[in-house]
Amino acid sequence: MYIIIVGGGKVGYHLAKALLDEGHEILVLEKNPDTEEFIRNELGSVCVRGDGCEAATLAEVGAGRADMLIAVTGDDEDNLVACQVAKHKFNVPRTIARISNPKNEAIFKKLGIDVTVSSTNVILESIEEEVPTHPLTHLLDIRDKGLEIVEVKILPESTTVGKPVKELSLPPQSVLSLIIGKGQKPRVPTANTILQAEDRIIAVISPELEEALRAALTGT
Amino acid sequence: MKVVIMGCGRVGAQLATLLDAEGHLVTVLDTDAYSFRRLPPTFNGTALLGDGIDEEALRKAGIEEADAFIAVTQGDNRNVMAAQIVKHIFSVPKVICRIYDPLRRELYSTLGLEAFSPTTIFAQMLKEKLES
């Protein structure tokens, strides 16, 4: 695959390196001459100095035949424009933008960017996972269905401990897929499965109902 | 008419001053309070510190009731992003943005933004002056 990366900072550099290792054709566009030289020295001639938001630069590097453009500069507005120029001027089939301000996620989606990755949210979620008292963790987004997979921990003080699944007032369309009990094999919960302290429940839910799901499962 | 102007540089400040003098309700947004020095003492509008690519800042500037929005910061991409937010999310009836880069201007015009490139306009004007 031919992939253009806009922005050769830390994210751009490591992304380029990983994608090169996978055998893709990579081109990094970077404005800063020092950074451009660094990438050339480290990865070979895969970096061109230029502004990835400029149609002229993108034309020069053959954006017309690119399979994907990934914009990972530190500025949300630059990433948005790079993706839009790629999409609308060069018909690049897939565009991915890094977002620093999580608020921009909805805006980018509305403006036609295929995939957004919010670095701030990713960091927040990783930290959340490491905070043991936090009962709900995001595991995966199923973007095209508007759903997510989450993990809810049943704490010893949860009022739902000892109750069967059928007695919980779960929000509609929530699916409990798996229960991983302490020292037990993972199992698929049924209506009669009894919740126990330290159980970890993997569930599918729409993002706006996750709080309701957490409340139903932990009883608080 | 209620107008929100993003960017209080020379163009933004002058436009704000002209519209304000005609009795329009003007709010100017800039990320640097020092830029507001360009507004005259007689300016009756609002000068608001904030970033026009931030929905919250736009709301504070009264974008929901605005009749027009003008994006004239130094950054083409900031202007483009703000203009698209205002047009597609807040549905302001008149949205104009400045894009220095002629190619980018062309692209966003085809995408439905009312965009002007001072580069193209000024170069054209100079050419006409030389030919006359």
Coordinates of N, CA, C and O in Angstrom, one line a residue, chain B:
Chain B
M1 N -27.5 43.6 11.9 CA -26.9 42.3 11.6 C -25.9 42.0 12.7 O -25.1 42.8 13.1
K2 N -25.9 40.7 13.2 CA -25.0 40.3 14.2 C -23.8 39.5 13.5 O -24.1 38.6 12.8
V3 N -22.6 40.1 13.6 CA -21.5 39.5 12.9 C -20.4 39.0 13.9 O -20.0 39.8 14.8
V4 N -19.8 37.8 13.7 CA -18.7 37.4 14.5 C -17.5 37.4 13.6 O -17.5 36.8 12.5
I5 N -16.4 38.0 14.0 CA -15.2 38.1 13.2 C -14.1 37.3 14.0 O -13.9 37.6 15.1
M6 N -13.5 36.4 13.3 CA -12.4 35.6 13.9 C -11.0 36.1 13.4 O -10.8 36.1 12.2
G7 N -10.3 36.6 14.4 CA -9.0 37.2 14.0 C -9.0 38.7 14.0 O -9.8 39.3 13.2
C8 N -8.3 39.3 14.9 CA -8.3 40.8 15.1 C -7.0 41.4 14.5 O -6.3 42.2 15.2
G9 N -6.6 40.9 13.4 CA -5.4 41.5 12.7 C -5.8 42.8 12.1 O -6.9 43.4 12.4
R10 N -5.0 43.3 11.1 CA -5.4 44.5 10.4 C -6.7 44.4 9.7 O -7.6 45.3 9.9
V11 N -6.9 43.3 9.0 CA -8.2 43.2 8.2 C -9.4 43.0 9.2 O -10.4 43.7 9.1
G12 N -9.2 42.1 10.1 CA -10.3 41.8 11.1 C -10.7 43.1 11.8 O -11.9 43.4 12.0
A13 N -9.7 43.8 12.4 CA -10.0 45.0 13.2 C -10.6 46.1 12.3 O -11.6 46.8 12.7
Q14 N -10.2 46.2 11.1 CA -10.7 47.3 10.2 C -12.2 47.0 9.8 O -13.0 47.8 9.9
L15 N -12.4 45.7 9.5 CA -13.8 45.3 9.2 C -14.7 45.5 10.4 O -15.8 46.0 10.2
A16 N -14.2 45.1 11.5 CA -15.0 45.3 12.8 C -15.4 46.7 13.0 O -16.5 47.1 13.3
T17 N -14.4 47.6 12.8 CA -14.6 49.0 13.0 C -15.6 49.6 12.0 O -16.5 50.3 12.4
L18 N -15.5 49.2 10.7 CA -16.4 49.6 9.7 C -17.9 49.2 10.0 O -18.8 50.0 10.0
L19 N -18.0 47.9 10.3 CA -19.4 47.4 10.6 C -20.0 48.0 11.9 O -21.2 48.3 11.9
D20 N -19.1 48.2 12.9 CA -19.6 48.7 14.1 C -20.1 50.2 13.9 O -21.1 50.6 14.4
A21 N -19.3 50.9 13.1 CA -19.7 52.3 12.8 C -21.0 52.4 12.1 O -21.8 53.4 12.2
E22 N -21.4 51.3 11.4 CA -22.7 51.3 10.7 C -23.8 50.8 11.6 O -24.9 50.6 11.1
G23 N -23.5 50.5 12.8 CA -24.5 50.1 13.8 C -24.7 48.6 13.9 O -25.7 48.2 14.5
H24 N -23.9 47.8 13.2 CA -24.0 46.4 13.3 C -23.5 45.9 14.7 O -22.7 46.5 15.3
L25 N -24.0 44.7 15.1 CA -23.6 44.1 16.4 C -22.3 43.2 16.1 O -22.5 42.2 15.5
V26 N -21.2 43.7 16.5 CA -19.9 43.0 16.1 C -19.2 42.3 17.3 O -19.1 43.0 18.4
T27 N -18.8 41.1 17.2 CA -18.0 40.4 18.2 C -16.7 40.0 17.5 O -16.7 39.3 16.4
V28 N -15.5 40.4 18.0 CA -14.3 40.0 17.5 C -13.6 39.0 18.4 O -13.5 39.2 19.6
L29 N -13.2 37.8 17.8 CA -12.5 36.8 18.5 C -11.0 36.8 18.2 O -10.7 36.8 17.0
D30 N -10.2 36.7 19.2 CA -8.7 36.5 18.9 C -8.1 35.7 20.0 O -8.6 35.8 21.2
T31 N -7.0 35.0 19.7 CA -6.4 34.2 20.8 C -5.4 35.0 21.5 O -4.8 34.5 22.5
D32 N -5.1 36.2 21.0 CA -4.1 37.1 21.7 C -4.8 38.4 22.0 O -5.2 39.2 21.1
A33 N -4.9 38.7 23.3 CA -5.6 39.9 23.7 C -4.9 41.2 23.2 O -5.5 42.3 23.0
Y34 N -3.6 41.1 23.0 CA -2.8 42.2 22.5 C -3.3 42.7 21.1 O -3.2 43.9 20.8
S35 N -3.9 41.8 20.4 CA -4.4 42.2 19.0 C -5.6 43.2 19.1 O -5.8 44.0 18.2
F36 N -6.2 43.2 20.3 CA -7.4 44.1 20.4 C -7.0 45.6 20.4 O -7.8 46.5 20.4
R37 N -5.7 45.8 20.6 CA -5.2 47.2 20.5 C -5.6 47.9 19.2 O -5.6 49.1 19.1
R38 N -5.8 47.1 18.2 CA -6.1 47.6 16.9 C -7.5 48.2 16.8 O -7.8 48.9 15.8
L39 N -8.3 47.9 17.7 CA -9.7 48.4 17.7 C -9.7 49.8 18.3 O -9.0 50.1 19.2
P40 N -10.5 50.7 17.6 CA -10.4 52.1 18.1 C -11.2 52.3 19.4 O -12.0 51.5 19.7
P41 N -10.9 53.4 20.1 CA -11.6 53.6 21.4 C -13.1 53.8 21.2 O -13.9 53.5 22.2
T42 N -13.5 54.1 20.0 CA -15.0 54.3 19.8 C -15.7 53.0 19.5 O -16.9 53.0 19.4
F43 N -15.0 51.9 19.5 CA -15.6 50.6 19.1 C -16.6 50.1 20.2 O -16.3 50.1 21.4
N44 N -17.8 49.9 19.8 CA -18.9 49.5 20.7 C -19.2 48.0 20.8 O -20.0 47.6 21.6
G45 N -18.5 47.3 19.9 CA -18.7 45.8 19.9 C -18.0 45.1 21.0 O -17.6 45.7 22.0
T46 N -17.9 43.8 20.9 CA -17.3 43.0 21.9 C -16.0 42.4 21.4 O -16.0 41.9 20.3
A47 N -14.9 42.5 22.2 CA -13.7 41.9 21.9 C -13.5 40.7 22.8 O -13.5 40.9 24.1
L48 N -13.4 39.5 22.3 CA -13.5 38.3 23.1 C -12.2 37.5 22.9 O -11.9 37.1 21.8
L49 N -11.6 37.1 24.0 CA -10.4 36.2 23.9 C -10.9 34.8 23.7 O -11.6 34.3 24.6
G50 N -10.4 34.2 22.6 CA -10.9 32.8 22.4 C -10.5 32.3 21.0 O -10.1 33.1 20.2
D51 N -10.6 31.0 20.9 CA -10.1 30.4 19.6 C -11.4 30.0 18.8 O -12.2 29.2 19.2
G52 N -11.4 30.5 17.6 CA -12.6 30.3 16.7 C -12.8 28.9 16.2 O -13.8 28.5 15.7
I53 N -11.7 28.0 16.5 CA -11.9 26.6 16.1 C -12.5 25.8 17.3 O -12.6 24.6 17.2
D54 N -12.8 26.5 18.4 CA -13.3 25.8 19.6 C -14.8 26.2 19.6 O -15.2 27.3 19.7
E55 N -15.7 25.1 19.6 CA -17.1 25.3 19.7 C -17.6 26.2 20.8 O -18.5 27.0 20.7
E56 N -16.9 25.9 22.0 CA -17.3 26.7 23.2 C -17.1 28.2 23.0 O -17.9 29.0 23.4
A57 N -15.9 28.5 22.5 CA -15.5 29.9 22.3 C -16.5 30.5 21.3 O -16.9 31.7 21.5
L58 N -16.9 29.8 20.3 CA -17.8 30.3 19.3 C -19.2 30.6 19.9 O -19.8 31.6 19.6
R59 N -19.6 29.7 20.8 CA -20.9 29.8 21.5 C -20.9 31.1 22.3 O -21.8 31.9 22.3
K60 N -19.8 31.3 23.0 CA -19.6 32.5 23.9 C -19.7 33.7 23.0 O -20.1 34.8 23.5
A61 N -19.2 33.6 21.8 CA -19.2 34.8 20.9 C -20.6 35.0 20.4 O -20.8 36.0 19.6
G62 N -21.5 34.2 20.7 CA -22.9 34.3 20.2 C -23.1 33.8 18.8 O -24.0 34.3 18.1
I63 N -22.4 32.8 18.4 CA -22.5 32.3 17.1 C -23.9 31.8 16.8 O -24.3 31.8 15.6
E64 N -24.6 31.3 17.8 CA -25.9 30.7 17.6 C -26.9 31.7 17.0 O -27.9 31.3 16.4
E65 N -26.7 33.0 17.4 CA -27.6 34.0 16.9 C -27.0 34.8 15.8 O -27.6 35.8 15.3
A66 N -25.8 34.5 15.3 CA -25.1 35.3 14.4 C -25.7 35.2 13.0 O -26.2 34.1 12.6
D67 N -25.7 36.3 12.2 CA -26.1 36.3 10.8 C -25.0 36.1 9.9 O -25.1 35.6 8.8
A68 N -23.8 36.4 10.4 CA -22.6 36.2 9.5 C -21.3 35.9 10.3 O -21.2 36.3 11.5
F69 N -20.4 35.2 9.7 CA -19.1 34.8 10.3 C -18.0 35.1 9.3 O -18.1 34.6 8.2
I70 N -17.0 35.7 9.8 CA -15.8 36.0 8.9 C -14.6 35.5 9.5 O -14.3 35.8 10.7
A71 N -13.8 34.6 8.8 CA -12.6 34.1 9.4 C -11.4 34.7 8.7 O -11.1 34.4 7.5
V72 N -10.7 35.6 9.4 CA -9.5 36.2 8.8 C -8.3 36.2 9.8 O -7.6 37.2 10.0
T73 N -8.0 35.0 10.3 CA -6.7 34.8 11.0 C -5.6 34.6 10.0 O -5.8 34.5 8.8
Q74 N -4.3 34.6 10.5 CA -3.2 34.4 9.6 C -3.1 33.0 9.1 O -2.5 32.7 8.1
G75 N -3.8 32.1 9.8 CA -3.7 30.6 9.4 C -4.8 30.2 8.5 O -5.9 30.2 8.8
D76 N -4.4 29.8 7.3 CA -5.4 29.3 6.3 C -6.2 28.2 6.9 O -7.5 28.1 6.8
N77 N -5.5 27.2 7.5 CA -6.2 26.0 8.0 C -7.2 26.3 9.2 O -8.2 25.7 9.3
R78 N -6.8 27.3 10.0 CA -7.6 27.7 11.1 C -8.9 28.3 10.6 O -10.0 28.1 11.0
N79 N -8.7 29.2 9.5 CA -9.9 29.8 8.9 C -10.8 28.8 8.3 O -12.0 28.9 8.5
V80 N -10.2 27.8 7.6 CA -11.0 26.8 6.9 C -11.8 26.0 8.0 O -13.0 25.7 7.8
M81 N -11.1 25.6 9.0 CA -11.8 24.7 10.0 C -12.9 25.5 10.7 O -14.0 25.0 10.9
A82 N -12.6 26.7 11.1 CA -13.6 27.5 11.8 C -14.8 27.7 10.9 O -16.0 27.6 11.3
A83 N -14.5 28.1 9.7 CA -15.6 28.4 8.7 C -16.5 27.1 8.6 O -17.8 27.2 8.5
Q84 N -15.9 25.9 8.5 CA -16.7 24.7 8.3 C -17.5 24.4 9.6 O -18.6 23.9 9.5
I85 N -16.9 24.6 10.7 CA -17.7 24.4 12.0 C -18.9 25.3 12.0 O -20.0 24.9 12.3
V86 N -18.7 26.6 11.7 CA -19.8 27.6 11.8 C -20.8 27.3 10.7 O -22.0 27.4 11.0
K87 N -20.4 26.8 9.5 CA -21.4 26.6 8.5 C -22.1 25.3 8.7 O -23.4 25.2 8.6
H88 N -21.4 24.2 9.0 CA -22.0 22.9 9.1 C -22.6 22.5 10.5 O -23.5 21.7 10.6
I89 N -22.1 23.1 11.5 CA -22.6 22.8 12.9 C -23.6 23.9 13.4 O -24.6 23.6 13.9
F90 N -23.2 25.1 13.2 CA -24.1 26.2 13.7 C -25.0 26.8 12.6 O -25.8 27.6 12.9
S91 N -24.8 26.3 11.4 CA -25.7 26.8 10.3 C -25.9 28.3 10.2 O -27.0 28.8 9.9
V92 N -24.8 29.0 10.3 CA -24.8 30.5 10.2 C -25.0 30.8 8.7 O -24.4 30.2 7.8
P93 N -26.0 31.7 8.3 CA -26.4 31.8 6.9 C -25.2 32.4 6.1 O -25.1 32.0 4.9
K94 N -24.4 33.3 6.6 CA -23.3 33.8 5.7 C -22.0 33.5 6.4 O -21.7 34.0 7.5
V95 N -21.2 32.8 5.7 CA -19.8 32.4 6.2 C -18.8 32.7 5.2 O -18.9 32.3 4.0
I96 N -17.8 33.6 5.5 CA -16.8 33.9 4.6 C -15.4 33.7 5.2 O -15.2 34.0 6.4
C97 N -14.5 33.1 4.4 CA -13.2 32.9 5.0 C -12.0 33.3 4.0 O -12.2 33.2 2.8
R98 N -10.9 33.7 4.6 CA -9.8 34.1 3.9 C -8.8 32.9 3.8 O -8.5 32.2 4.8
I99 N -8.4 32.5 2.5 CA -7.4 31.5 2.3 C -6.3 32.0 1.4 O -6.6 32.3 0.3
Y100 N -5.1 32.2 2.0 CA -4.0 32.8 1.2 C -3.7 31.9 0.0 O -3.4 32.4 -1.1
D101 N -3.6 30.6 0.3 CA -3.1 29.7 -0.7 C -4.2 29.5 -1.8 O -5.3 29.0 -1.6
P102 N -3.9 29.9 -3.1 CA -4.9 29.9 -4.1 C -5.5 28.5 -4.4 O -6.7 28.4 -4.7
L103 N -4.6 27.5 -4.4 CA -5.1 26.1 -4.6 C -6.1 25.6 -3.6 O -7.1 25.0 -3.9
R104 N -5.8 26.0 -2.3 CA -6.6 25.6 -1.2 C -8.0 26.3 -1.3 O -9.0 25.8 -1.1
R105 N -7.9 27.6 -1.8 CA -9.1 28.4 -1.9 C -10.0 27.8 -3.0 O -11.2 27.6 -2.7
E106 N -9.4 27.4 -4.1 CA -10.2 26.8 -5.1 C -10.9 25.5 -4.6 O -12.1 25.3 -4.9
L107 N -10.1 24.7 -3.9 CA -10.7 23.4 -3.4 C -11.9 23.7 -2.5 O -13.0 23.1 -2.7
Y108 N -11.7 24.6 -1.5 CA -12.8 24.8 -0.6 C -14.0 25.6 -1.2 O -15.1 25.5 -0.7
S109 N -13.7 26.3 -2.3 CA -14.9 26.9 -3.0 C -15.7 25.9 -3.6 O -16.9 25.9 -3.5
T110 N -15.0 24.8 -4.2 CA -15.8 23.8 -4.8 C -16.5 22.9 -3.7 O -17.5 22.3 -3.9
L111 N -16.0 23.0 -2.5 CA -16.7 22.3 -1.4 C -17.8 23.1 -0.7 O -18.3 22.8 0.3
G112 N -18.0 24.3 -1.3 CA -19.2 25.1 -0.9 C -18.9 26.2 0.1 O -19.8 26.8 0.7
L113 N -17.6 26.4 0.4 CA -17.3 27.6 1.3 C -17.1 28.8 0.5 O -16.6 28.8 -0.6
E114 N -17.6 30.0 1.0 CA -17.3 31.2 0.3 C -15.9 31.7 0.8 O -15.7 32.1 1.9
A115 N -14.9 31.5 -0.1 CA -13.5 31.8 0.3 C -12.9 32.7 -0.7 O -13.1 32.6 -1.9
F116 N -12.0 33.6 -0.1 CA -11.3 34.5 -1.0 C -9.8 34.4 -0.7 O -9.4 34.2 0.4
S117 N -9.0 34.5 -1.8 CA -7.6 34.4 -1.7 C -7.0 35.8 -2.0 O -7.1 36.3 -3.1
P118 N -6.5 36.5 -0.9 CA -5.9 37.8 -1.1 C -4.8 37.7 -2.1 O -4.5 38.7 -2.9
T119 N -4.1 36.6 -2.2 CA -3.0 36.4 -3.1 C -3.4 36.6 -4.5 O -2.9 37.4 -5.3
T120 N -4.5 35.9 -4.9 CA -5.0 35.9 -6.3 C -5.5 37.3 -6.6 O -5.2 37.9 -7.6
I121 N -6.3 37.8 -5.6 CA -7.0 39.1 -5.9 C -6.0 40.2 -6.1 O -6.0 41.0 -7.0
F122 N -4.9 40.2 -5.2 CA -4.0 41.3 -5.2 C -3.1 41.2 -6.4 O -2.8 42.2 -7.1
A123 N -2.7 40.0 -6.8 CA -1.8 39.8 -7.9 C -2.6 40.2 -9.2 O -2.0 40.9 -10.1
Q124 N -3.8 39.9 -9.3 CA -4.7 40.3 -10.4 C -4.8 41.8 -10.5 O -4.6 42.4 -11.6
M125 N -4.9 42.4 -9.3 CA -5.1 43.9 -9.3 C -3.8 44.5 -9.8 O -3.8 45.5 -10.5
L126 N -2.7 44.0 -9.3 CA -1.4 44.6 -9.7 C -1.2 44.5 -11.2 O -0.7 45.4 -11.8
K127 N -1.6 43.3 -11.7 CA -1.4 43.1 -13.1 C -2.2 44.1 -13.9 O -1.7 44.7 -14.9
E128 N -3.4 44.3 -13.5 CA -4.3 45.3 -14.2 C -3.7 46.7 -14.1 O -3.8 47.4 -15.1
K129 N -3.2 47.0 -12.9 CA -2.6 48.4 -12.8 C -1.4 48.5 -13.8 O -1.2 49.6 -14.4
L130 N -0.6 47.5 -13.9 CA 0.5 47.5 -14.8 C 0.1 47.7 -16.3 O 0.7 48.3 -17.1
E131 N -1.0 47.1 -16.6 CA -1.5 47.1 -18.0 C -2.2 48.3 -18.4 O -2.4 48.6 -19.5
S132 N -2.7 49.1 -17.4 CA -3.5 50.2 -17.7 C -2.7 51.5 -18.0 O -1.5 51.6 -17.5

